[in-house]
Amino acid sequence: MDTLKNLPVKSTSPTTILAIETSCDETSLAILECRGGLKSPRFKVVENIITSQIPIHRPFGGVVPNLAKREHMKNLPILWEQISKRHKLSAISHIAVTVGPGLEPALWTGIEFAKTKSKELDIPLIGANHMEGHLYSNWLPKKGKLPRIPFPAIGLVVSGGHTILLHMTAIEKWTVLGETLDDAAGEAFDKVARLLKLPYPGGPEIQKSAERGNPNAIPFPRPTLQQKNYAFSFSGLKTAVLYYLRDNPKTKKSDIAASFQEAVVDVLAKKTERATQEYKIKTILLCGGVSANKPLRERLAHTAKKLKTKFFVPDLEFNTDNAAMIGAAAYIQLLQKKNLPIEANGSLSL
Ligand code: KG4
Ligand code: ZN
């Protein structure tokens, strides 16, 4: 199917994308009106409906792929019905769907649904990269205003499965400076929450518990901070929490949560700060599920102020998984006349 040659680059009428996200435990559908070229893409989020499966996976302490698939299959037609009642689908020029990275059974559900709708309505289909979605969520409106993002920029992408530091010279041009060697930041939050007997997902629960704790109570290690590279590693920190709990069972849970959170934030912020100085950066971009973390947002905002750079983080609605960001990634791809194979790729990289 030819999706890429029909894009009206200079037209004033928007390219309207209906996006579908099912890579993990959120089923989400969005409609995005997209305008502008690669230098200044502009997005209007017409709809962004998110159904979270958290209550279903919570008793298992993490996402169960087959349960996620079953829930996506149940939710997708319901969300589609809602969207098609409220909007004229004849205005949609493209359907976009996440093809990876993510849980393959969950990805396939969205892909099969998108393929069926694309055929039924004769609308071209675009495959989008979930991590590009997180990155481009920074170009979505913030408190109703469109961000202006100067380059070069550093992108810190922190989610349940990824921790990536990017050097960007343009919206579509970046190099990966470093990634995690083991657990991702979100994964570390989730695993440490389990050690503390806090429910899934761990990130928000640790943040909540940490509000009552002392971040300097326990000097947990700052893995990789001494290394002059941009790699991350969080599994040693998780093990340090495990041993600390074993040896100090009476310590307040909130002190452990606060000290662990402080260690993660410290490593992420200091590496971002070093990259910002090394590459003479104008903008720091934070994104991915962990970017919902308040102390991390505040710390990077402070770093940016100190270094006189701009700082952007998406509105909370667009931090964790959502389809609006998938629509944005699809549009950036369209502008580059690129398309991804429409097949699930669980380990697709940036
Ligand atoms: O991006 P996301 O929604 O899904 C993936 O692509 O993985 O990120 C989910 C991750 C989970 O590990 C969750 O614990 C973490 O984001 N998270 C947080 C917070 N909210 C979500 N981590 C720390 N603090 C938060 N407030
Ligand atoms: Zn995500």
mmCIF file of C-alpha atoms and ligand atoms in Angstrom:
data_model
loop_
_atom_site.group_PDB
_atom_site.id
_atom_site.type_symbol
_atom_site.label_atom_id
_atom_site.label_comp_id
_atom_site.label_asym_id
_atom_site.label_seq_id
_atom_site.Cartn_x
_atom_site.Cartn_y
_atom_site.Cartn_z
ATOM 1 C CA MET A 1 0.000 0.000 0.000
ATOM 2 C CA ASP A 2 1.399 3.380 -0.944
ATOM 3 C CA THR A 3 1.352 5.542 2.148
ATOM 4 C CA LEU A 4 4.194 7.860 1.586
ATOM 5 C CA LYS A 5 3.813 9.783 -1.641
ATOM 6 C CA ASN A 6 0.485 11.399 -0.951
ATOM 7 C CA LEU A 7 1.512 13.651 1.889
ATOM 8 C CA PRO A 8 0.578 17.282 1.261
ATOM 9 C CA VAL A 9 3.768 18.896 2.602
ATOM 10 C CA LYS A 10 2.796 22.553 2.143
ATOM 11 C CA SER A 11 -0.942 22.183 2.385
ATOM 12 C CA THR A 12 -2.699 24.182 5.084
ATOM 13 C CA SER A 13 -5.178 21.381 5.718
ATOM 14 C CA PRO A 14 -3.797 19.004 8.335
ATOM 15 C CA THR A 15 -2.727 15.420 7.925
ATOM 16 C CA THR A 16 -5.124 13.655 10.272
ATOM 17 C CA ILE A 17 -3.790 10.458 11.816
ATOM 18 C CA LEU A 18 -5.716 7.905 13.839
ATOM 19 C CA ALA A 19 -3.163 6.147 16.042
ATOM 20 C CA ILE A 20 -3.337 2.848 17.924
ATOM 21 C CA GLU A 21 -1.067 1.815 20.821
ATOM 22 C CA THR A 22 -1.126 -1.675 22.393
ATOM 23 C CA SER A 23 2.537 -2.440 23.116
ATOM 24 C CA CYS A 24 2.133 -3.139 26.839
ATOM 25 C CA ASP A 25 -0.720 -2.694 29.322
ATOM 26 C CA GLU A 26 -2.463 0.395 27.969
ATOM 27 C CA THR A 27 -4.952 0.252 25.102
ATOM 28 C CA SER A 28 -5.022 3.683 23.525
ATOM 29 C CA LEU A 29 -6.526 5.344 20.461
ATOM 30 C CA ALA A 30 -5.871 8.930 19.401
ATOM 31 C CA ILE A 31 -6.668 11.342 16.616
ATOM 32 C CA LEU A 32 -3.958 13.859 15.807
ATOM 33 C CA GLU A 33 -4.040 16.766 13.386
ATOM 34 C CA CYS A 34 -0.515 17.270 12.112
ATOM 35 C CA ARG A 35 0.915 20.280 10.301
ATOM 36 C CA GLY A 36 4.320 21.650 9.304
ATOM 37 C CA GLY A 37 7.588 20.147 8.160
ATOM 38 C CA LEU A 38 10.488 18.552 10.019
ATOM 39 C CA LYS A 39 11.758 21.953 11.220
ATOM 40 C CA SER A 40 8.529 22.758 13.035
ATOM 41 C CA PRO A 41 5.958 19.986 13.187
ATOM 42 C CA ARG A 42 2.771 21.068 14.933
ATOM 43 C CA PHE A 43 0.278 18.727 16.518
ATOM 44 C CA LYS A 44 -3.271 19.127 17.730
ATOM 45 C CA VAL A 45 -4.488 16.256 19.896
ATOM 46 C CA VAL A 46 -8.138 15.875 18.948
ATOM 47 C CA GLU A 47 -8.600 12.679 20.996
ATOM 48 C CA ASN A 48 -6.370 10.593 23.234
ATOM 49 C CA ILE A 49 -8.299 7.802 24.934
ATOM 50 C CA ILE A 50 -6.316 5.532 27.245
ATOM 51 C CA THR A 51 -7.652 2.419 28.966
ATOM 52 C CA SER A 52 -5.236 1.125 31.549
ATOM 53 C CA GLN A 53 -5.086 -2.582 32.432
ATOM 54 C CA ILE A 54 -3.182 -1.969 35.670
ATOM 55 C CA PRO A 55 -5.913 -3.419 37.972
ATOM 56 C CA ILE A 56 -5.890 -6.647 35.922
ATOM 57 C CA HIS A 57 -2.105 -7.184 36.091
ATOM 58 C CA ARG A 58 -1.625 -5.872 39.640
ATOM 59 C CA PRO A 59 -2.364 -9.200 41.421
ATOM 60 C CA PHE A 60 0.453 -10.789 39.365
ATOM 61 C CA GLY A 61 3.001 -8.080 40.249
ATOM 62 C CA GLY A 62 3.680 -7.286 36.565
ATOM 63 C CA VAL A 63 2.239 -7.436 33.048
ATOM 64 C CA VAL A 64 1.056 -10.905 31.940
ATOM 65 C CA PRO A 65 1.409 -10.881 28.105
ATOM 66 C CA ASN A 66 -1.570 -13.148 27.328
ATOM 67 C CA LEU A 67 -3.846 -11.260 29.689
ATOM 68 C CA ALA A 68 -2.698 -8.013 28.050
ATOM 69 C CA LYS A 69 -3.561 -9.479 24.629
ATOM 70 C CA ARG A 70 -7.022 -10.554 25.816
ATOM 71 C CA GLU A 71 -7.736 -7.103 27.260
ATOM 72 C CA HIS A 72 -6.516 -5.283 24.132
ATOM 73 C CA MET A 73 -8.819 -7.483 22.019
ATOM 74 C CA LYS A 74 -11.714 -6.564 24.287
ATOM 75 C CA ASN A 75 -10.883 -2.845 24.510
ATOM 76 C CA LEU A 76 -9.974 -1.979 20.918
ATOM 77 C CA PRO A 77 -13.500 -2.294 19.422
ATOM 78 C CA ILE A 78 -14.939 -0.360 22.374
ATOM 79 C CA LEU A 79 -12.491 2.539 21.953
ATOM 80 C CA TRP A 80 -12.984 2.481 18.171
ATOM 81 C CA GLU A 81 -16.744 2.741 18.661
ATOM 82 C CA GLN A 82 -16.272 5.735 20.998
ATOM 83 C CA ILE A 83 -13.972 7.532 18.572
ATOM 84 C CA SER A 84 -16.085 6.849 15.499
ATOM 85 C CA LYS A 85 -19.209 8.149 17.246
ATOM 86 C CA ARG A 86 -17.486 11.445 18.045
ATOM 87 C CA HIS A 87 -15.531 12.012 14.807
ATOM 88 C CA LYS A 88 -15.958 11.678 11.070
ATOM 89 C CA LEU A 89 -13.575 8.911 10.048
ATOM 90 C CA SER A 90 -13.639 10.262 6.483
ATOM 91 C CA ALA A 91 -11.229 12.991 7.705
ATOM 92 C CA ILE A 92 -8.595 10.385 8.621
ATOM 93 C CA SER A 93 -5.757 10.239 6.094
ATOM 94 C CA HIS A 94 -3.623 7.558 7.799
ATOM 95 C CA ILE A 95 -3.943 4.911 10.499
ATOM 96 C CA ALA A 96 -0.783 4.465 12.596
ATOM 97 C CA VAL A 97 -0.007 1.483 14.798
ATOM 98 C CA THR A 98 2.864 0.643 17.178
ATOM 99 C CA VAL A 99 4.947 -2.215 15.727
ATOM 100 C CA GLY A 100 7.596 -2.333 18.491
ATOM 101 C CA PRO A 101 9.314 -2.484 20.850
ATOM 102 C CA GLY A 102 6.906 -4.140 23.280
ATOM 103 C CA LEU A 103 5.217 -7.423 24.151
ATOM 104 C CA GLU A 104 4.681 -9.293 20.891
ATOM 105 C CA PRO A 105 1.228 -10.782 21.692
ATOM 106 C CA ALA A 106 0.075 -7.285 22.693
ATOM 107 C CA LEU A 107 1.630 -5.635 19.612
ATOM 108 C CA TRP A 108 0.030 -8.173 17.244
ATOM 109 C CA THR A 109 -3.425 -7.394 18.630
ATOM 110 C CA GLY A 110 -3.098 -3.727 17.706
ATOM 111 C CA ILE A 111 -1.517 -4.544 14.339
ATOM 112 C CA GLU A 112 -4.232 -7.021 13.303
ATOM 113 C CA PHE A 113 -6.950 -4.584 14.382
ATOM 114 C CA ALA A 114 -5.279 -1.722 12.488
ATOM 115 C CA LYS A 115 -4.874 -3.865 9.351
ATOM 116 C CA THR A 116 -8.567 -4.777 9.381
ATOM 117 C CA LYS A 117 -9.666 -1.143 9.791
ATOM 118 C CA SER A 118 -7.198 0.041 7.159
ATOM 119 C CA LYS A 119 -8.646 -2.434 4.640
ATOM 120 C CA GLU A 120 -12.269 -1.808 5.620
ATOM 121 C CA LEU A 121 -11.950 1.980 5.274
ATOM 122 C CA ASP A 122 -9.267 1.991 2.571
ATOM 123 C CA ILE A 123 -6.955 4.207 4.647
ATOM 124 C CA PRO A 124 -3.182 3.671 4.406
ATOM 125 C CA LEU A 125 -1.440 2.096 7.391
ATOM 126 C CA ILE A 126 1.833 3.247 8.976
ATOM 127 C CA GLY A 127 3.925 1.253 11.469
ATOM 128 C CA ALA A 128 5.417 3.392 14.249
ATOM 129 C CA ASN A 129 8.262 2.882 16.736
ATOM 130 C CA HIS A 130 7.094 3.116 20.363
ATOM 131 C CA MET A 131 10.363 4.703 21.564
ATOM 132 C CA GLU A 132 10.200 7.341 18.828
ATOM 133 C CA GLY A 133 6.690 7.933 20.112
ATOM 134 C CA HIS A 134 8.044 8.670 23.594
ATOM 135 C CA LEU A 135 10.717 10.958 22.132
ATOM 136 C CA TYR A 136 8.235 12.901 19.966
ATOM 137 C CA SER A 137 5.729 13.181 22.823
ATOM 138 C CA ASN A 138 7.789 16.275 23.634
ATOM 139 C CA TRP A 139 6.429 17.960 20.502
ATOM 140 C CA LEU A 140 2.802 17.490 21.620
ATOM 141 C CA PRO A 141 1.119 20.588 23.101
ATOM 142 C CA LYS A 142 2.105 21.410 26.686
ATOM 143 C CA LYS A 143 -0.676 22.933 28.754
ATOM 144 C CA GLY A 144 -2.306 23.760 25.417
ATOM 145 C CA LYS A 145 0.794 25.499 23.986
ATOM 146 C CA LEU A 146 3.045 24.264 21.188
ATOM 147 C CA PRO A 147 6.676 23.826 22.271
ATOM 148 C CA ARG A 148 9.531 25.403 20.306
ATOM 149 C CA ILE A 149 12.511 23.126 20.701
ATOM 150 C CA PRO A 150 15.970 24.426 19.715
ATOM 151 C CA PHE A 151 18.792 22.038 18.749
ATOM 152 C CA PRO A 152 21.208 20.525 19.614
ATOM 153 C CA ALA A 153 19.232 18.656 22.250
ATOM 154 C CA ILE A 154 19.806 15.826 24.686
ATOM 155 C CA GLY A 155 16.966 13.320 24.933
ATOM 156 C CA LEU A 156 16.645 11.200 28.067
ATOM 157 C CA VAL A 157 14.182 8.404 27.304
ATOM 158 C CA VAL A 158 13.273 6.480 30.454
ATOM 159 C CA SER A 159 10.550 3.825 30.345
ATOM 160 C CA GLY A 160 9.755 0.377 31.710
ATOM 161 C CA GLY A 161 12.004 -1.308 29.158
ATOM 162 C CA HIS A 162 14.511 1.381 28.094
ATOM 163 C CA THR A 163 16.961 3.971 29.406
ATOM 164 C CA ILE A 164 18.540 5.845 26.515
ATOM 165 C CA LEU A 165 20.510 9.086 26.283
ATOM 166 C CA LEU A 166 20.356 10.666 22.817
ATOM 167 C CA HIS A 167 22.240 13.506 21.160
ATOM 168 C CA MET A 168 19.876 15.191 18.676
ATOM 169 C CA THR A 169 20.940 17.681 16.022
ATOM 170 C CA ALA A 170 17.491 17.796 14.398
ATOM 171 C CA ILE A 171 14.139 16.179 15.042
ATOM 172 C CA GLU A 172 14.983 13.208 12.831
ATOM 173 C CA LYS A 173 18.746 13.130 13.419
ATOM 174 C CA TRP A 174 20.194 11.645 16.557
ATOM 175 C CA THR A 175 22.894 9.346 17.893
ATOM 176 C CA VAL A 176 22.594 7.156 20.956
ATOM 177 C CA LEU A 177 25.177 8.276 23.541
ATOM 178 C CA GLY A 178 24.399 5.496 25.987
ATOM 179 C CA GLU A 179 21.843 2.933 27.104
ATOM 180 C CA THR A 180 21.291 0.710 30.084
ATOM 181 C CA LEU A 181 23.478 -2.370 30.265
ATOM 182 C CA ASP A 182 20.882 -4.310 32.280
ATOM 183 C CA ASP A 183 17.643 -3.165 33.941
ATOM 184 C CA ALA A 184 15.888 -0.065 32.635
ATOM 185 C CA ALA A 185 15.085 2.734 35.091
ATOM 186 C CA GLY A 186 11.355 1.863 35.155
ATOM 187 C CA GLU A 187 12.162 -1.818 35.548
ATOM 188 C CA ALA A 188 14.332 -0.967 38.577
ATOM 189 C CA PHE A 189 11.444 1.025 40.108
ATOM 190 C CA ASP A 190 9.102 -1.930 39.504
ATOM 191 C CA LYS A 191 11.515 -4.530 40.937
ATOM 192 C CA VAL A 192 12.420 -2.484 44.018
ATOM 193 C CA ALA A 193 8.703 -1.851 44.626
ATOM 194 C CA ARG A 194 8.210 -5.622 44.643
ATOM 195 C CA LEU A 195 11.020 -5.975 47.205
ATOM 196 C CA LEU A 196 9.225 -3.360 49.333
ATOM 197 C CA LYS A 197 5.913 -5.196 48.854
ATOM 198 C CA LEU A 198 4.422 -2.216 47.031
ATOM 199 C CA PRO A 199 1.961 -2.916 44.197
ATOM 200 C CA TYR A 200 2.597 -2.809 40.435
ATOM 201 C CA PRO A 201 3.486 -0.484 38.718
ATOM 202 C CA GLY A 202 6.282 0.367 41.126
ATOM 203 C CA GLY A 203 7.266 3.846 39.922
ATOM 204 C CA PRO A 204 4.264 5.826 41.192
ATOM 205 C CA GLU A 205 4.137 3.730 44.395
ATOM 206 C CA ILE A 206 7.807 4.367 45.197
ATOM 207 C CA GLN A 207 7.329 8.064 44.507
ATOM 208 C CA LYS A 208 4.339 8.144 46.884
ATOM 209 C CA SER A 209 6.149 6.228 49.648
ATOM 210 C CA ALA A 210 9.290 8.360 49.162
ATOM 211 C CA GLU A 211 7.319 11.535 49.903
ATOM 212 C CA ARG A 212 7.283 10.449 53.563
ATOM 213 C CA GLY A 213 10.924 9.310 53.607
ATOM 214 C CA ASN A 214 14.435 10.749 53.822
ATOM 215 C CA PRO A 215 16.329 10.593 50.494
ATOM 216 C CA ASN A 216 19.646 10.758 52.341
ATOM 217 C CA ALA A 217 18.850 8.019 54.877
ATOM 218 C CA ILE A 218 20.768 5.267 53.033
ATOM 219 C CA PRO A 219 23.769 5.924 50.743
ATOM 220 C CA PHE A 220 22.803 3.476 47.987
ATOM 221 C CA PRO A 221 25.398 3.117 45.194
ATOM 222 C CA ARG A 222 25.262 5.301 42.060
ATOM 223 C CA PRO A 223 26.164 2.682 39.434
ATOM 224 C CA THR A 224 28.183 3.864 36.370
ATOM 225 C CA LEU A 225 28.455 7.418 37.705
ATOM 226 C CA GLN A 226 32.235 7.212 37.994
ATOM 227 C CA GLN A 227 32.548 5.979 34.406
ATOM 228 C CA LYS A 228 33.216 8.644 31.785
ATOM 229 C CA ASN A 229 30.659 7.194 29.392
ATOM 230 C CA TYR A 230 26.893 7.454 29.046
ATOM 231 C CA ALA A 231 25.990 3.862 29.874
ATOM 232 C CA PHE A 232 23.544 3.120 32.677
ATOM 233 C CA SER A 233 23.154 0.115 34.951
ATOM 234 C CA PHE A 234 20.481 -0.322 37.598
ATOM 235 C CA SER A 235 20.577 -4.000 38.497
ATOM 236 C CA GLY A 236 23.375 -3.524 41.076
ATOM 237 C CA LEU A 237 21.307 -0.816 42.762
ATOM 238 C CA LYS A 238 18.344 -3.198 42.974
ATOM 239 C CA THR A 239 20.630 -5.845 44.539
ATOM 240 C CA ALA A 240 21.936 -3.252 47.018
ATOM 241 C CA VAL A 241 18.327 -2.604 48.109
ATOM 242 C CA LEU A 242 17.752 -6.368 48.452
ATOM 243 C CA TYR A 243 20.798 -6.809 50.738
ATOM 244 C CA TYR A 244 19.976 -3.682 52.715
ATOM 245 C CA LEU A 245 16.467 -4.984 53.395
ATOM 246 C CA ARG A 246 17.819 -8.387 54.415
ATOM 247 C CA ASP A 247 20.316 -6.836 56.855
ATOM 248 C CA ASN A 248 18.079 -4.004 58.142
ATOM 249 C CA PRO A 249 14.515 -5.353 58.180
ATOM 250 C CA LYS A 250 13.310 -2.677 60.596
ATOM 251 C CA THR A 251 14.246 0.329 58.421
ATOM 252 C CA LYS A 252 11.285 2.505 57.388
ATOM 253 C CA LYS A 253 10.017 1.509 53.936
ATOM 254 C CA SER A 254 9.660 5.179 53.007
ATOM 255 C CA ASP A 255 13.366 5.841 53.764
ATOM 256 C CA ILE A 256 14.396 2.963 51.484
ATOM 257 C CA ALA A 257 12.022 4.156 48.750
ATOM 258 C CA ALA A 258 13.271 7.758 49.023
ATOM 259 C CA SER A 259 16.964 6.767 49.083
ATOM 260 C CA PHE A 260 16.559 4.393 46.123
ATOM 261 C CA GLN A 261 14.643 7.034 44.106
ATOM 262 C CA GLU A 262 17.332 9.603 44.944
ATOM 263 C CA ALA A 263 20.062 7.254 43.629
ATOM 264 C CA VAL A 264 18.227 6.720 40.303
ATOM 265 C CA VAL A 265 17.481 10.429 39.874
ATOM 266 C CA ASP A 266 21.076 11.325 40.755
ATOM 267 C CA VAL A 267 22.574 9.009 38.116
ATOM 268 C CA LEU A 268 20.122 10.078 35.388
ATOM 269 C CA ALA A 269 20.529 13.788 36.130
ATOM 270 C CA LYS A 270 24.331 13.804 36.458
ATOM 271 C CA LYS A 271 24.874 11.895 33.208
ATOM 272 C CA THR A 272 22.429 14.199 31.426
ATOM 273 C CA GLU A 273 24.242 17.214 32.889
ATOM 274 C CA ARG A 274 27.639 15.964 31.675
ATOM 275 C CA ALA A 275 26.306 15.333 28.155
ATOM 276 C CA THR A 276 24.679 18.777 28.112
ATOM 277 C CA GLN A 277 28.028 20.407 28.869
ATOM 278 C CA GLU A 278 30.066 18.203 26.549
ATOM 279 C CA TYR A 279 27.829 18.768 23.498
ATOM 280 C CA LYS A 280 26.963 22.442 24.151
ATOM 281 C CA ILE A 281 23.294 21.581 24.292
ATOM 282 C CA LYS A 282 20.425 24.078 23.982
ATOM 283 C CA THR A 283 17.586 21.815 25.135
ATOM 284 C CA ILE A 284 17.106 18.878 27.511
ATOM 285 C CA LEU A 285 14.166 16.611 26.642
ATOM 286 C CA LEU A 286 12.830 14.122 29.185
ATOM 287 C CA CYS A 287 10.290 11.446 28.190
ATOM 288 C CA GLY A 288 8.995 7.890 28.770
ATOM 289 C CA GLY A 289 6.928 6.524 31.674
ATOM 290 C CA VAL A 290 9.564 7.339 34.310
ATOM 291 C CA SER A 291 9.420 10.999 33.255
ATOM 292 C CA ALA A 292 6.187 11.127 35.278
ATOM 293 C CA ASN A 293 8.452 11.006 38.338
ATOM 294 C CA LYS A 294 8.201 14.353 40.131
ATOM 295 C CA PRO A 295 11.674 14.445 41.727
ATOM 296 C CA LEU A 296 13.241 13.542 38.358
ATOM 297 C CA ARG A 297 11.309 16.309 36.572
ATOM 298 C CA GLU A 298 12.268 18.812 39.254
ATOM 299 C CA ARG A 299 15.921 17.783 39.290
ATOM 300 C CA LEU A 300 16.301 18.072 35.501
ATOM 301 C CA ALA A 301 14.449 21.396 35.475
ATOM 302 C CA HIS A 302 16.979 22.592 38.068
ATOM 303 C CA THR A 303 19.936 21.241 36.035
ATOM 304 C CA ALA A 304 18.639 23.006 32.924
ATOM 305 C CA LYS A 305 18.270 26.286 34.797
ATOM 306 C CA LYS A 306 21.815 25.998 36.140
ATOM 307 C CA LEU A 307 23.216 25.277 32.637
ATOM 308 C CA LYS A 308 20.970 27.903 30.991
ATOM 309 C CA THR A 309 19.370 25.373 28.653
ATOM 310 C CA LYS A 310 15.704 24.847 27.902
ATOM 311 C CA PHE A 311 13.944 21.907 29.501
ATOM 312 C CA PHE A 312 10.897 20.062 28.214
ATOM 313 C CA VAL A 313 8.894 17.161 29.571
ATOM 314 C CA PRO A 314 5.483 16.100 28.219
ATOM 315 C CA ASP A 315 2.269 16.813 30.104
ATOM 316 C CA LEU A 316 1.427 13.895 32.443
ATOM 317 C CA GLU A 317 -1.184 12.505 30.021
ATOM 318 C CA PHE A 318 1.615 11.862 27.496
ATOM 319 C CA ASN A 319 4.343 10.496 29.820
ATOM 320 C CA THR A 320 3.148 6.941 30.115
ATOM 321 C CA ASP A 321 1.960 4.963 27.102
ATOM 322 C CA ASN A 322 -0.551 6.721 24.862
ATOM 323 C CA ALA A 323 -1.559 6.726 21.200
ATOM 324 C CA ALA A 324 -1.100 10.484 20.647
ATOM 325 C CA MET A 325 2.687 10.017 20.745
ATOM 326 C CA ILE A 326 2.371 7.181 18.200
ATOM 327 C CA GLY A 327 0.536 9.560 15.867
ATOM 328 C CA ALA A 328 3.370 12.079 16.288
ATOM 329 C CA ALA A 329 6.028 9.437 15.508
ATOM 330 C CA ALA A 330 4.044 8.337 12.451
ATOM 331 C CA TYR A 331 3.865 11.916 11.148
ATOM 332 C CA ILE A 332 7.624 12.462 11.562
ATOM 333 C CA GLN A 333 8.101 9.233 9.592
ATOM 334 C CA LEU A 334 5.719 10.376 6.875
ATOM 335 C CA LEU A 335 7.660 13.628 6.527
ATOM 336 C CA GLN A 336 10.785 11.528 5.964
ATOM 337 C CA LYS A 337 8.945 9.248 3.511
ATOM 338 C CA LYS A 338 9.794 6.280 5.725
ATOM 339 C CA ASN A 339 7.642 3.354 6.741
ATOM 340 C CA LEU A 340 8.306 0.418 9.045
ATOM 341 C CA PRO A 341 7.277 -3.150 8.207
ATOM 342 C CA ILE A 342 3.765 -3.769 9.562
ATOM 343 C CA GLU A 343 4.761 -6.679 11.775
ATOM 344 C CA ALA A 344 5.362 -6.984 15.515
ATOM 345 C CA ASN A 345 8.996 -6.483 16.471
ATOM 346 C CA GLY A 346 9.304 -6.860 20.241
ATOM 347 C CA SER A 347 12.932 -5.729 20.360
ATOM 348 C CA LEU A 348 12.842 -2.932 17.780
ATOM 349 C CA SER A 349 15.410 -0.279 18.751
ATOM 350 C CA LEU A 350 15.575 3.460 18.236
HETATM 351 O O1 KG4 B 1 6.640 4.288 29.045
HETATM 352 P P1 KG4 B 1 5.855 3.408 29.924
HETATM 353 O O2 KG4 B 1 4.437 3.783 30.239
HETATM 354 O O3 KG4 B 1 5.828 1.944 29.351
HETATM 355 C C1 KG4 B 1 6.936 1.401 28.686
HETATM 356 O O4 KG4 B 1 7.142 1.771 27.502
HETATM 357 O O5 KG4 B 1 7.672 0.642 29.355
HETATM 358 O O6 KG4 B 1 6.683 3.274 31.275
HETATM 359 C C2 KG4 B 1 6.249 2.468 32.322
HETATM 360 C C3 KG4 B 1 7.241 2.579 33.447
HETATM 361 C C4 KG4 B 1 6.974 1.601 34.571
HETATM 362 O O7 KG4 B 1 8.184 0.939 34.888
HETATM 363 C C5 KG4 B 1 6.528 2.515 35.698
HETATM 364 O O8 KG4 B 1 6.855 2.019 36.992
HETATM 365 C C6 KG4 B 1 7.286 3.786 35.390
HETATM 366 O O9 KG4 B 1 7.205 3.903 34.003
HETATM 367 N N1 KG4 B 1 6.659 4.958 36.028
HETATM 368 C C7 KG4 B 1 7.281 5.693 36.973
HETATM 369 C C8 KG4 B 1 6.341 6.676 37.395
HETATM 370 N N2 KG4 B 1 5.190 6.506 36.671
HETATM 371 C C9 KG4 B 1 5.419 5.444 35.840
HETATM 372 N N3 KG4 B 1 8.519 5.618 37.500
HETATM 373 C C10 KG4 B 1 8.843 6.499 38.467
HETATM 374 N N4 KG4 B 1 7.994 7.439 38.936
HETATM 375 C C11 KG4 B 1 6.750 7.569 38.433
HETATM 376 N N5 KG4 B 1 5.922 8.507 38.901
HETATM 377 ZN ZN ZN B 2 6.268 3.264 26.745
#
